[in-house]
mmCIF file of C-alpha atoms in Angstrom:
data_model
loop_
_atom_site.group_PDB
_atom_site.id
_atom_site.type_symbol
_atom_site.label_atom_id
_atom_site.label_comp_id
_atom_site.label_asym_id
_atom_site.label_seq_id
_atom_site.Cartn_x
_atom_site.Cartn_y
_atom_site.Cartn_z
ATOM 1 C CA MET A 124 0.000 0.000 0.000
ATOM 2 C CA TYR A 125 1.616 3.220 -1.169
ATOM 3 C CA VAL A 126 -0.044 6.629 -1.158
ATOM 4 C CA GLU A 127 1.513 10.013 -1.857
ATOM 5 C CA ARG A 128 0.177 13.495 -2.452
ATOM 6 C CA PRO A 129 -2.354 14.535 -3.689
ATOM 7 C CA TYR A 130 -4.169 11.406 -2.432
ATOM 8 C CA THR A 131 -3.013 11.441 1.189
ATOM 9 C CA ALA A 132 -6.056 13.500 2.196
ATOM 10 C CA ALA A 133 -8.450 11.199 0.323
ATOM 11 C CA VAL A 134 -6.955 8.138 2.047
ATOM 12 C CA PRO A 135 -5.734 9.245 5.502
ATOM 13 C CA GLU A 136 -3.182 7.268 7.495
ATOM 14 C CA LYS A 137 -5.768 5.391 9.549
ATOM 15 C CA GLU A 138 -7.614 4.198 6.442
ATOM 16 C CA ARG A 139 -4.294 3.316 4.787
ATOM 17 C CA ARG A 140 -3.366 1.011 7.651
ATOM 18 C CA ALA A 141 -6.788 -0.626 7.536
ATOM 19 C CA LEU A 142 -6.559 -1.147 3.775
ATOM 20 C CA ALA A 143 -3.020 -2.571 4.063
ATOM 21 C CA GLN A 144 -4.258 -5.031 6.700
ATOM 22 C CA ARG A 145 -7.144 -5.969 4.395
ATOM 23 C CA VAL A 146 -4.769 -6.641 1.492
ATOM 24 C CA GLU A 147 -2.455 -8.719 3.703
ATOM 25 C CA ALA A 148 -5.380 -10.743 5.069
ATOM 26 C CA VAL A 149 -6.477 -11.579 1.518
ATOM 27 C CA ARG A 150 -2.974 -12.734 0.636
ATOM 28 C CA ALA A 151 -2.623 -14.778 3.862
ATOM 29 C CA ALA A 152 -5.909 -16.549 3.072
ATOM 30 C CA GLY A 153 -4.555 -17.673 -0.294
ATOM 31 C CA GLY A 154 -6.318 -14.971 -2.275
ATOM 32 C CA PRO A 155 -4.902 -12.782 -5.035
ATOM 33 C CA VAL A 156 -1.874 -10.591 -4.513
ATOM 34 C CA ILE A 157 -3.152 -6.997 -4.492
ATOM 35 C CA ARG A 158 -1.183 -3.789 -4.556
ATOM 36 C CA VAL A 159 -2.580 -0.270 -4.109
ATOM 37 C CA VAL A 160 -0.434 2.568 -5.479
ATOM 38 C CA LEU A 161 -1.838 6.099 -5.508
ATOM 39 C CA VAL A 162 0.723 8.545 -6.881
ATOM 40 C CA ASP A 163 0.731 11.853 -8.712
ATOM 41 C CA LEU A 164 0.556 10.946 -12.413
ATOM 42 C CA THR A 165 0.819 14.451 -13.799
ATOM 43 C CA PRO A 166 1.263 15.013 -17.540
ATOM 44 C CA GLY A 167 4.908 15.411 -18.447
ATOM 45 C CA GLY A 168 6.033 13.140 -15.611
ATOM 46 C CA PRO A 169 7.678 9.735 -15.995
ATOM 47 C CA PHE A 170 4.342 7.967 -16.486
ATOM 48 C CA GLN A 171 2.704 10.531 -18.813
ATOM 49 C CA ALA A 172 -0.564 10.535 -16.826
ATOM 50 C CA ASP A 173 -0.967 6.861 -17.776
ATOM 51 C CA PRO A 174 -1.710 4.272 -15.051
ATOM 52 C CA GLY A 175 -0.792 1.542 -17.538
ATOM 53 C CA ARG A 176 2.762 2.867 -17.685
ATOM 54 C CA LEU A 177 2.948 2.944 -13.913
ATOM 55 C CA ALA A 178 1.772 -0.673 -13.818
ATOM 56 C CA GLY A 179 4.362 -1.681 -16.411
ATOM 57 C CA VAL A 180 7.237 -0.090 -14.492
ATOM 58 C CA LEU A 181 6.123 -1.709 -11.234
ATOM 59 C CA HIS A 182 5.822 -5.100 -12.879
ATOM 60 C CA ASP A 183 9.257 -4.784 -14.475
ATOM 61 C CA HIS A 184 10.709 -4.328 -10.983
ATOM 62 C CA LEU A 185 8.525 -6.733 -9.023
ATOM 63 C CA GLY A 186 7.598 -9.438 -11.515
ATOM 64 C CA GLY A 187 5.037 -12.076 -10.594
ATOM 65 C CA THR A 188 1.274 -12.155 -11.016
ATOM 66 C CA TRP A 189 -0.758 -9.594 -9.102
ATOM 67 C CA SER A 190 -3.448 -6.954 -9.343
ATOM 68 C CA LEU A 191 -3.036 -3.206 -9.017
ATOM 69 C CA PHE A 192 -5.546 -0.592 -7.906
ATOM 70 C CA THR A 193 -4.552 2.948 -8.796
ATOM 71 C CA VAL A 194 -6.221 6.171 -9.899
ATOM 72 C CA GLN A 195 -6.907 7.781 -13.262
ATOM 73 C CA PRO A 196 -5.213 11.081 -12.380
ATOM 74 C CA GLU A 197 -7.517 13.715 -13.830
ATOM 75 C CA PHE A 198 -10.733 12.193 -12.540
ATOM 76 C CA GLY A 199 -10.005 10.400 -9.279
ATOM 77 C CA SER A 200 -11.818 7.227 -10.383
ATOM 78 C CA LEU A 201 -10.303 3.873 -9.483
ATOM 79 C CA ARG A 202 -8.554 1.791 -12.123
ATOM 80 C CA GLY A 203 -7.948 -1.955 -11.766
ATOM 81 C CA ILE A 204 -5.096 -3.579 -13.709
ATOM 82 C CA GLU A 205 -4.024 -7.218 -13.769
ATOM 83 C CA LEU A 206 -0.355 -8.024 -14.313
ATOM 84 C CA PRO A 207 1.107 -9.376 -16.436
ATOM 85 C CA ASP A 208 -1.175 -7.965 -19.127
ATOM 86 C CA ARG A 209 -3.707 -10.367 -20.605
ATOM 87 C CA ALA A 210 -3.891 -10.548 -24.391
ATOM 88 C CA ASP A 211 -7.164 -12.463 -24.800
ATOM 89 C CA GLY A 212 -9.422 -9.403 -24.684
ATOM 90 C CA GLU A 213 -11.407 -10.688 -21.697
ATOM 91 C CA GLN A 214 -12.213 -8.378 -18.818
ATOM 92 C CA THR A 215 -9.941 -9.005 -15.843
ATOM 93 C CA PRO A 216 -11.233 -9.417 -12.278
ATOM 94 C CA ALA A 217 -9.252 -6.344 -11.175
ATOM 95 C CA SER A 218 -10.775 -4.180 -13.912
ATOM 96 C CA ALA A 219 -14.240 -5.558 -13.123
ATOM 97 C CA ALA A 220 -13.846 -4.860 -9.396
ATOM 98 C CA ALA A 221 -13.010 -1.204 -10.062
ATOM 99 C CA SER A 222 -15.688 -0.787 -12.748
ATOM 100 C CA ALA A 223 -18.393 -2.380 -10.570
ATOM 101 C CA ILE A 224 -18.226 0.635 -8.246
ATOM 102 C CA ARG A 225 -20.209 2.788 -10.677
ATOM 103 C CA TYR A 226 -23.135 0.317 -10.583
ATOM 104 C CA ASP A 227 -23.376 0.063 -6.790
ATOM 105 C CA ASP A 228 -25.180 3.045 -5.286
ATOM 106 C CA SER A 229 -23.702 2.331 -1.852
ATOM 107 C CA VAL A 230 -20.175 3.164 -3.035
ATOM 108 C CA ALA A 231 -20.534 5.043 -6.332
ATOM 109 C CA GLU A 232 -20.228 8.401 -4.560
ATOM 110 C CA ALA A 233 -18.343 7.166 -1.489
ATOM 111 C CA PRO A 234 -14.892 8.423 -0.377
ATOM 112 C CA MET A 235 -11.922 6.814 -2.093
ATOM 113 C CA ALA A 236 -10.942 4.737 0.934
ATOM 114 C CA ARG A 237 -14.404 3.142 0.991
ATOM 115 C CA GLN A 238 -14.235 2.457 -2.739
ATOM 116 C CA LEU A 239 -10.838 0.822 -2.355
ATOM 117 C CA ALA A 240 -12.126 -1.423 0.421
ATOM 118 C CA TYR A 241 -15.068 -2.394 -1.774
ATOM 119 C CA ALA A 242 -12.831 -3.197 -4.761
ATOM 120 C CA ILE A 243 -10.379 -5.210 -2.645
ATOM 121 C CA ASP A 244 -13.158 -7.267 -1.042
ATOM 122 C CA LEU A 245 -14.864 -7.839 -4.380
ATOM 123 C CA LEU A 246 -11.649 -8.970 -6.044
ATOM 124 C CA ALA A 247 -10.887 -11.277 -3.121
ATOM 125 C CA SER A 248 -14.369 -12.817 -3.330
ATOM 126 C CA GLY A 249 -13.714 -14.170 -6.813
ATOM 127 C CA ASP A 250 -17.036 -12.717 -7.948
ATOM 128 C CA ALA A 251 -15.833 -9.443 -9.443
ATOM 129 C CA VAL A 252 -16.563 -10.206 -13.096
ATOM 130 C CA ASP A 253 -20.039 -11.594 -12.340
ATOM 131 C CA THR A 254 -20.858 -8.713 -9.993
ATOM 132 C CA HIS A 255 -19.906 -6.221 -12.661
ATOM 133 C CA ARG A 256 -21.945 -8.125 -15.243
ATOM 134 C CA ARG A 257 -24.974 -8.152 -12.935
ATOM 135 C CA GLY A 258 -24.627 -4.400 -12.432
ATOM 136 C CA VAL A 259 -24.634 -3.842 -16.184
ATOM 137 C CA GLU A 260 -27.628 -6.152 -16.578
ATOM 138 C CA ARG A 261 -29.573 -4.349 -13.836
ATOM 139 C CA GLU A 262 -28.992 -1.074 -15.659
ATOM 140 C CA ARG A 263 -30.206 -2.623 -18.894
ATOM 141 C CA ALA A 264 -33.230 -4.190 -17.235
ATOM 142 C CA ALA A 265 -34.230 -0.883 -15.674
ATOM 143 C CA ARG A 266 -34.060 0.821 -19.068
ATOM 144 C CA ALA A 267 -35.940 -2.031 -20.733
ATOM 145 C CA GLU A 268 -38.694 -1.789 -18.120
ATOM 146 C CA GLU A 269 -39.039 1.932 -18.733
ATOM 147 C CA THR A 270 -39.196 1.309 -22.460
ATOM 148 C CA GLY A 271 -41.886 -1.315 -22.000
ATOM 149 C CA THR A 272 -43.999 1.157 -20.018
ATOM 150 C CA GLU A 273 -43.575 3.753 -22.716
ATOM 151 C CA ASP A 274 -44.526 1.243 -25.407
ATOM 152 C CA GLN A 275 -47.707 0.317 -23.541
ATOM 153 C CA ASP A 276 -48.653 3.972 -23.297
ATOM 154 C CA ALA A 277 -48.033 4.371 -26.991
ATOM 155 C CA GLN A 278 -50.213 1.333 -27.738
ATOM 156 C CA GLY A 279 -52.986 2.768 -25.605
ATOM 157 C CA GLY A 280 -52.758 6.023 -27.507
ATOM 158 C CA GLY A 281 -53.003 4.084 -30.763
ATOM 159 C CA ALA A 282 -56.192 2.381 -29.612
ATOM 160 C CA MET A 283 -57.741 5.754 -28.824
ATOM 161 C CA VAL A 284 -56.911 6.997 -32.330
ATOM 162 C CA VAL A 285 -58.559 3.907 -33.818
ATOM 163 C CA ALA A 286 -61.625 4.415 -31.662
ATOM 164 C CA GLY A 287 -61.908 7.989 -32.855
ATOM 165 C CA ILE A 288 -61.337 7.301 -36.531
ATOM 166 C CA ALA A 289 -64.995 8.016 -37.254
ATOM 167 C CA GLY A 290 -63.935 11.631 -37.086
ATOM 168 C CA GLY A 291 -62.714 11.086 -40.666
ATOM 169 C CA LEU A 292 -61.197 14.234 -42.097
ATOM 170 C CA ALA A 293 -60.540 15.811 -38.725
ATOM 171 C CA ALA A 294 -58.522 12.780 -37.665
ATOM 172 C CA LEU A 295 -56.621 12.823 -40.942
ATOM 173 C CA VAL A 296 -55.741 16.506 -40.552
ATOM 174 C CA GLY A 297 -54.659 15.872 -36.969
ATOM 175 C CA SER A 298 -52.488 12.963 -38.072
ATOM 176 C CA LEU A 299 -50.828 15.025 -40.788
ATOM 177 C CA ALA A 300 -50.099 17.802 -38.285
ATOM 178 C CA LEU A 301 -48.617 15.265 -35.861
ATOM 179 C CA LEU A 302 -46.499 13.799 -38.652
ATOM 180 C CA ALA A 303 -45.170 17.253 -39.525
ATOM 181 C CA VAL A 304 -44.205 17.863 -35.899
ATOM 182 C CA PHE A 305 -42.531 14.453 -35.747
ATOM 183 C CA ARG A 306 -40.523 15.158 -38.894
ATOM 184 C CA ARG A 307 -39.404 18.556 -37.592
ATOM 185 C CA SER A 308 -38.404 16.942 -34.310
ATOM 186 C CA ARG A 309 -36.374 14.289 -36.118
ATOM 187 C CA HIS A 310 -34.696 16.968 -38.174
ATOM 188 C CA ARG A 311 -33.713 18.875 -35.024
ATOM 189 C CA LEU A 312 -32.432 15.674 -33.453
ATOM 190 C CA ALA A 313 -30.344 14.900 -36.526
ATOM 191 C CA ARG A 314 -28.574 18.245 -36.107
ATOM 192 C CA GLN A 315 -27.665 17.686 -32.453
ATOM 193 C CA SER A 316 -23.939 17.509 -31.822
ATOM 194 C CA PRO A 317 -22.528 14.103 -30.915
ATOM 195 C CA PHE A 318 -20.410 15.886 -28.279
ATOM 196 C CA VAL A 319 -21.197 17.936 -25.184
ATOM 197 C CA ALA A 320 -18.080 20.114 -25.387
ATOM 198 C CA PRO A 321 -17.755 22.646 -28.235
ATOM 199 C CA ARG A 322 -16.070 21.134 -31.267
ATOM 200 C CA GLN A 323 -13.276 23.695 -31.340
ATOM 201 C CA VAL A 324 -12.377 23.033 -27.711
ATOM 202 C CA LEU A 325 -11.964 19.334 -28.462
ATOM 203 C CA LEU A 326 -9.918 20.096 -31.569
ATOM 204 C CA ASN A 327 -7.618 22.423 -29.632
ATOM 205 C CA HIS A 328 -7.092 19.880 -26.863
ATOM 206 C CA ALA A 329 -6.466 17.060 -29.323
ATOM 207 C CA GLU A 330 -3.820 19.170 -31.014
ATOM 208 C CA ALA A 331 -1.891 20.429 -28.008
ATOM 209 C CA ASN A 332 -3.052 19.019 -24.665
ATOM 210 C CA GLU A 333 -3.656 15.296 -24.359
ATOM 211 C CA ALA A 334 -4.356 15.520 -20.631
ATOM 212 C CA ALA A 335 -7.112 18.060 -21.312
ATOM 213 C CA LEU A 336 -8.513 15.803 -24.044
ATOM 214 C CA ARG A 337 -8.587 12.929 -21.542
ATOM 215 C CA ALA A 338 -10.522 15.129 -19.144
ATOM 216 C CA ASP A 339 -12.877 16.055 -21.987
ATOM 217 C CA ALA A 340 -13.473 12.378 -22.744
ATOM 218 C CA ARG A 341 -14.247 11.697 -19.092
ATOM 219 C CA LYS A 342 -16.719 14.586 -19.003
ATOM 220 C CA GLU A 343 -18.381 13.311 -22.163
ATOM 221 C CA LEU A 344 -18.749 9.875 -20.558
ATOM 222 C CA LEU A 345 -20.268 11.319 -17.384
ATOM 223 C CA ALA A 346 -22.616 13.532 -19.409
ATOM 224 C CA TYR A 347 -23.732 10.541 -21.447
ATOM 225 C CA GLY A 348 -24.378 8.585 -18.265
ATOM 226 C CA ARG A 349 -26.619 11.392 -17.008
ATOM 227 C CA GLU A 350 -28.447 11.535 -20.334
ATOM 228 C CA LEU A 351 -28.852 7.774 -20.305
ATOM 229 C CA ARG A 352 -30.341 7.775 -16.816
ATOM 230 C CA GLY A 353 -32.595 10.751 -17.484
ATOM 231 C CA ARG A 354 -34.123 9.758 -20.809
ATOM 232 C CA ARG A 355 -37.131 7.484 -21.199
ATOM 233 C CA MET A 356 -36.298 5.476 -24.268
ATOM 234 C CA THR A 357 -38.736 3.998 -26.748
ATOM 235 C CA GLY A 358 -38.140 1.990 -29.875
ATOM 236 C CA ASP A 359 -36.602 -1.341 -30.719
ATOM 237 C CA GLY A 360 -34.621 -3.381 -28.252
ATOM 238 C CA GLU A 361 -31.491 -3.301 -30.412
ATOM 239 C CA ARG A 362 -31.159 0.467 -30.064
ATOM 240 C CA LEU A 363 -31.728 0.184 -26.337
ATOM 241 C CA ARG A 364 -29.018 -2.451 -26.081
ATOM 242 C CA LEU A 365 -26.590 -0.347 -28.130
ATOM 243 C CA ALA A 366 -27.262 2.777 -26.048
ATOM 244 C CA LEU A 367 -26.531 0.895 -22.816
ATOM 245 C CA ASP A 368 -23.538 -1.022 -24.140
ATOM 246 C CA ALA A 369 -21.988 2.207 -25.443
ATOM 247 C CA TYR A 370 -21.641 3.526 -21.886
ATOM 248 C CA GLU A 371 -19.804 0.424 -20.757
ATOM 249 C CA ALA A 372 -17.682 0.220 -23.929
ATOM 250 C CA ALA A 373 -16.635 3.878 -23.746
ATOM 251 C CA GLY A 374 -15.627 3.376 -20.122
ATOM 252 C CA ARG A 375 -13.416 0.445 -21.098
ATOM 253 C CA VAL A 376 -11.709 2.432 -23.847
ATOM 254 C CA LEU A 377 -11.159 5.390 -21.519
ATOM 255 C CA ASP A 378 -9.654 3.129 -18.860
ATOM 256 C CA ASP A 379 -7.122 1.708 -21.356
ATOM 257 C CA ALA A 380 -6.593 4.788 -23.558
ATOM 258 C CA ARG A 381 -2.925 5.355 -24.360
ATOM 259 C CA ASP A 382 -3.031 8.256 -26.790
ATOM 260 C CA ARG A 383 -5.316 10.812 -28.388
ATOM 261 C CA GLY A 384 -6.442 8.273 -30.978
ATOM 262 C CA ASP A 385 -7.890 6.133 -28.183
ATOM 263 C CA LEU A 386 -9.397 9.149 -26.426
ATOM 264 C CA ILE A 387 -11.186 10.146 -29.614
ATOM 265 C CA GLY A 388 -12.317 6.513 -29.806
ATOM 266 C CA VAL A 389 -14.153 7.143 -26.523
ATOM 267 C CA LEU A 390 -16.016 10.004 -28.200
ATOM 268 C CA ALA A 391 -16.795 7.873 -31.263
ATOM 269 C CA VAL A 392 -18.344 5.125 -29.130
ATOM 270 C CA LEU A 393 -20.362 7.688 -27.173
ATOM 271 C CA ALA A 394 -21.558 9.225 -30.449
ATOM 272 C CA GLU A 395 -22.997 5.826 -31.387
ATOM 273 C CA GLY A 396 -24.704 5.591 -28.020
ATOM 274 C CA ARG A 397 -26.177 9.086 -28.281
ATOM 275 C CA ALA A 398 -27.531 8.387 -31.761
ATOM 276 C CA ALA A 399 -29.186 5.191 -30.533
ATOM 277 C CA LEU A 400 -30.503 6.936 -27.431
ATOM 278 C CA ARG A 401 -31.970 9.863 -29.356
ATOM 279 C CA GLY A 402 -33.425 7.821 -32.196
ATOM 280 C CA GLU A 403 -31.052 9.335 -34.745
ATOM 281 C CA GLU A 404 -29.420 7.688 -37.724
ATOM 282 C CA LEU A 405 -26.309 5.785 -36.645
ATOM 283 C CA ALA A 406 -23.946 7.868 -38.793
ATOM 284 C CA PRO A 407 -20.230 7.489 -37.976
ATOM 285 C CA LEU A 408 -17.969 10.426 -37.231
ATOM 286 C CA CYS A 409 -15.953 12.074 -39.986
ATOM 287 C CA PHE A 410 -13.329 9.627 -41.251
ATOM 288 C CA PHE A 411 -10.667 12.302 -41.698
ATOM 289 C CA GLN A 412 -11.089 14.174 -38.418
ATOM 290 C CA PRO A 413 -13.670 12.547 -36.096
ATOM 291 C CA LEU A 414 -13.832 15.709 -33.987
ATOM 292 C CA HIS A 415 -15.470 17.498 -36.924
ATOM 293 C CA GLY A 416 -18.636 15.614 -35.975
ATOM 294 C CA ARG A 417 -20.848 13.197 -37.821
ATOM 295 C CA GLY A 418 -19.899 12.128 -41.324
ATOM 296 C CA THR A 419 -23.229 12.720 -43.022
ATOM 297 C CA ASP A 420 -21.619 12.668 -46.487
ATOM 298 C CA ARG A 421 -20.135 9.652 -48.288
ATOM 299 C CA VAL A 422 -17.198 10.373 -50.580
ATOM 300 C CA ALA A 423 -14.842 8.294 -52.704
ATOM 301 C CA TRP A 424 -11.347 8.796 -51.328
ATOM 302 C CA GLN A 425 -8.169 7.559 -53.000
ATOM 303 C CA PRO A 426 -5.257 7.851 -50.555
ATOM 304 C CA VAL A 427 -2.747 6.384 -53.020
ATOM 305 C CA PRO A 428 -3.046 7.000 -56.790
ATOM 306 C CA ASP A 429 -2.583 3.377 -57.859
ATOM 307 C CA ARG A 430 -5.118 1.971 -55.387
ATOM 308 C CA GLU A 431 -8.849 1.632 -55.664
ATOM 309 C CA PRO A 432 -10.778 4.466 -53.981
ATOM 310 C CA VAL A 433 -12.732 3.685 -50.835
ATOM 311 C CA ARG A 434 -15.980 5.264 -49.739
ATOM 312 C CA VAL A 435 -15.770 6.925 -46.359
ATOM 313 C CA ALA A 436 -18.001 9.082 -44.182
ATOM 314 C CA ALA A 437 -17.064 12.749 -44.180
ATOM 315 C CA CYS A 438 -18.331 15.952 -42.657
ATOM 316 C CA ALA A 439 -19.548 18.587 -45.128
ATOM 317 C CA GLU A 440 -16.241 20.473 -44.941
ATOM 318 C CA CYS A 441 -14.001 17.462 -45.609
ATOM 319 C CA GLY A 442 -16.391 16.039 -48.208
ATOM 320 C CA GLU A 443 -16.230 19.258 -50.211
ATOM 321 C CA LEU A 444 -12.425 19.311 -50.071
ATOM 322 C CA VAL A 445 -12.188 15.721 -51.327
ATOM 323 C CA ARG A 446 -14.531 16.461 -54.227
ATOM 324 C CA ARG A 447 -12.344 19.428 -55.183
ATOM 325 C CA GLY A 448 -9.276 17.194 -55.140
ATOM 326 C CA THR A 449 -7.838 18.832 -52.025
ATOM 327 C CA ALA A 450 -6.576 16.697 -49.159
ATOM 328 C CA PRO A 451 -8.442 17.480 -45.930
ATOM 329 C CA SER A 452 -6.630 17.747 -42.609
ATOM 330 C CA VAL A 453 -6.552 14.405 -40.853
ATOM 331 C CA LEU A 454 -6.220 13.147 -37.303
ATOM 332 C CA THR A 455 -2.632 12.132 -36.580
ATOM 333 C CA VAL A 456 -1.205 9.881 -33.878
ATOM 334 C CA ARG A 457 2.249 8.887 -32.692
ATOM 335 C CA HIS A 458 3.303 5.426 -33.847
ATOM 336 C CA ARG A 459 6.775 3.994 -33.299
ATOM 337 C CA GLY A 460 8.302 7.412 -32.862
ATOM 338 C CA ARG A 461 6.616 9.035 -35.872
ATOM 339 C CA THR A 462 3.530 11.203 -36.271
ATOM 340 C CA ILE A 463 1.323 9.676 -38.967
ATOM 341 C CA PRO A 464 -2.346 9.719 -40.022
ATOM 342 C CA TYR A 465 -4.227 7.417 -37.656
ATOM 343 C CA PHE A 466 -5.414 5.211 -40.532
ATOM 344 C CA GLU A 467 -1.808 4.380 -41.484
ATOM 345 C CA VAL A 468 -1.304 2.450 -38.244
ATOM 346 C CA PRO A 469 -1.492 -1.287 -39.086
ATOM 347 C CA SER A 470 -5.101 -2.390 -38.636
ATOM 348 C CA GLY A 471 -4.035 -5.224 -36.343
ATOM 349 C CA MET A 472 -2.664 -2.641 -33.926
ATOM 350 C CA SER A 473 -5.515 -0.128 -33.962
ATOM 351 C CA LEU A 474 -9.258 -0.665 -33.899
ATOM 352 C CA TRP A 475 -9.648 2.913 -35.132
ATOM 353 C CA ALA A 476 -7.452 2.353 -38.179
ATOM 354 C CA ALA A 477 -9.230 -0.929 -38.902
ATOM 355 C CA THR A 478 -12.653 0.722 -38.849
ATOM 356 C CA GLY A 479 -12.028 4.377 -39.733
ATOM 357 C CA TYR A 480 -13.779 5.181 -36.445
ATOM 358 C CA GLY A 481 -16.840 3.328 -37.759
ATOM 359 C CA SER A 482 -16.635 4.665 -41.315
ATOM 360 C CA PHE A 483 -16.039 1.252 -42.893
ATOM 361 C CA GLU A 484 -18.703 -1.419 -43.192
ATOM 362 C CA GLY A 485 -19.129 -3.708 -40.218
ATOM 363 C CA PRO A 486 -20.564 -3.916 -36.699
ATOM 364 C CA PRO A 487 -20.826 -0.779 -34.543
ATOM 365 C CA LEU A 488 -17.694 0.253 -32.663
ATOM 366 C CA THR A 489 -19.573 -0.414 -29.431
ATOM 367 C CA ASP A 490 -20.043 -4.085 -30.290
ATOM 368 C CA ARG A 491 -16.418 -4.428 -31.345
ATOM 369 C CA VAL A 492 -15.201 -3.028 -28.026
ATOM 370 C CA VAL A 493 -17.574 -5.250 -26.050
ATOM 371 C CA ARG A 494 -16.211 -8.275 -27.956
ATOM 372 C CA GLY A 495 -12.688 -7.325 -26.895
ATOM 373 C CA GLU A 496 -11.374 -6.067 -30.244
ATOM 374 C CA PHE A 497 -10.024 -2.868 -28.698
ATOM 375 C CA THR A 498 -8.114 -4.770 -26.020
ATOM 376 C CA ARG A 499 -6.644 -7.212 -28.532
ATOM 377 C CA THR A 500 -5.053 -4.356 -30.478
ATOM 378 C CA ARG A 501 -3.227 -2.907 -27.446
#
């Protein structure tokens, strides 16, 4: 158990001793080896605000098989990491124990020491993955129940319209007026931004301040969670499932994000969830620069002259540039010491390159992350 500033106030000495005794008791009983390390992971430091780097350095020195609980620096949320790293894409018990906190009202808003005790006990119980799964399922069931209530109300309203159809022309006029309102509403929904933060703020942070972009991604996730809890959803079960899974998938990507490409992946997954939640078309983000917003245009793009062009989703700005034969600005990432367009990273090493952030044909990004495709490319 190691705690340094700025977390000494969140986990005072008395709680630290109690947590250390808890960890030792688990080990003495033949349970998993657990380490808790809360340090200042500021941007520009040796770990680059990345708990994964901290875990790697610790494992290089200590070796063995064990689980680490630490903190995502900008947000104060717990992060669970199992070492050595698993490559099978499955959720680890340590990650599940930390993630389960958000689904348990008794600890979701509790002090950090209480959350650590919860995560340690849950990991020691051997039930972390199932507990996390049950929390996700409860959230889904609650949303499905709300949707069922809404559907019943809608059916009742339909019966009343049928009963009043003798009104003839008046009913027809009323229906046409309702249809017009519905179409206007859908049009307004289609124009809603897939992000909470202003587009230019995200673009600026992506360009110059990765730590700020990480904070933006976290805020987007929290905002989506509030929207998810506050909205009564109607429609088909598949959209409901996608809207709920997007929250969990975005959280996974944020937990394991290593660079701005991954952080923008969080926003792309949340954009899918918001579209499903709001009843909008599931349009991907702009292939060239996802922070431009939804790619409502499809253009033929030929990155190399002697290759066949591919059709990608583009925002209006990028789509117009491509049609004029001008190369639009593209999202770049660092790969093996070089800054390159994100889509030039080998597809086996980047879910975002493999999918164009959802621009290429295939399952939604949310489903790919849930299946473990993001983890397998790490």
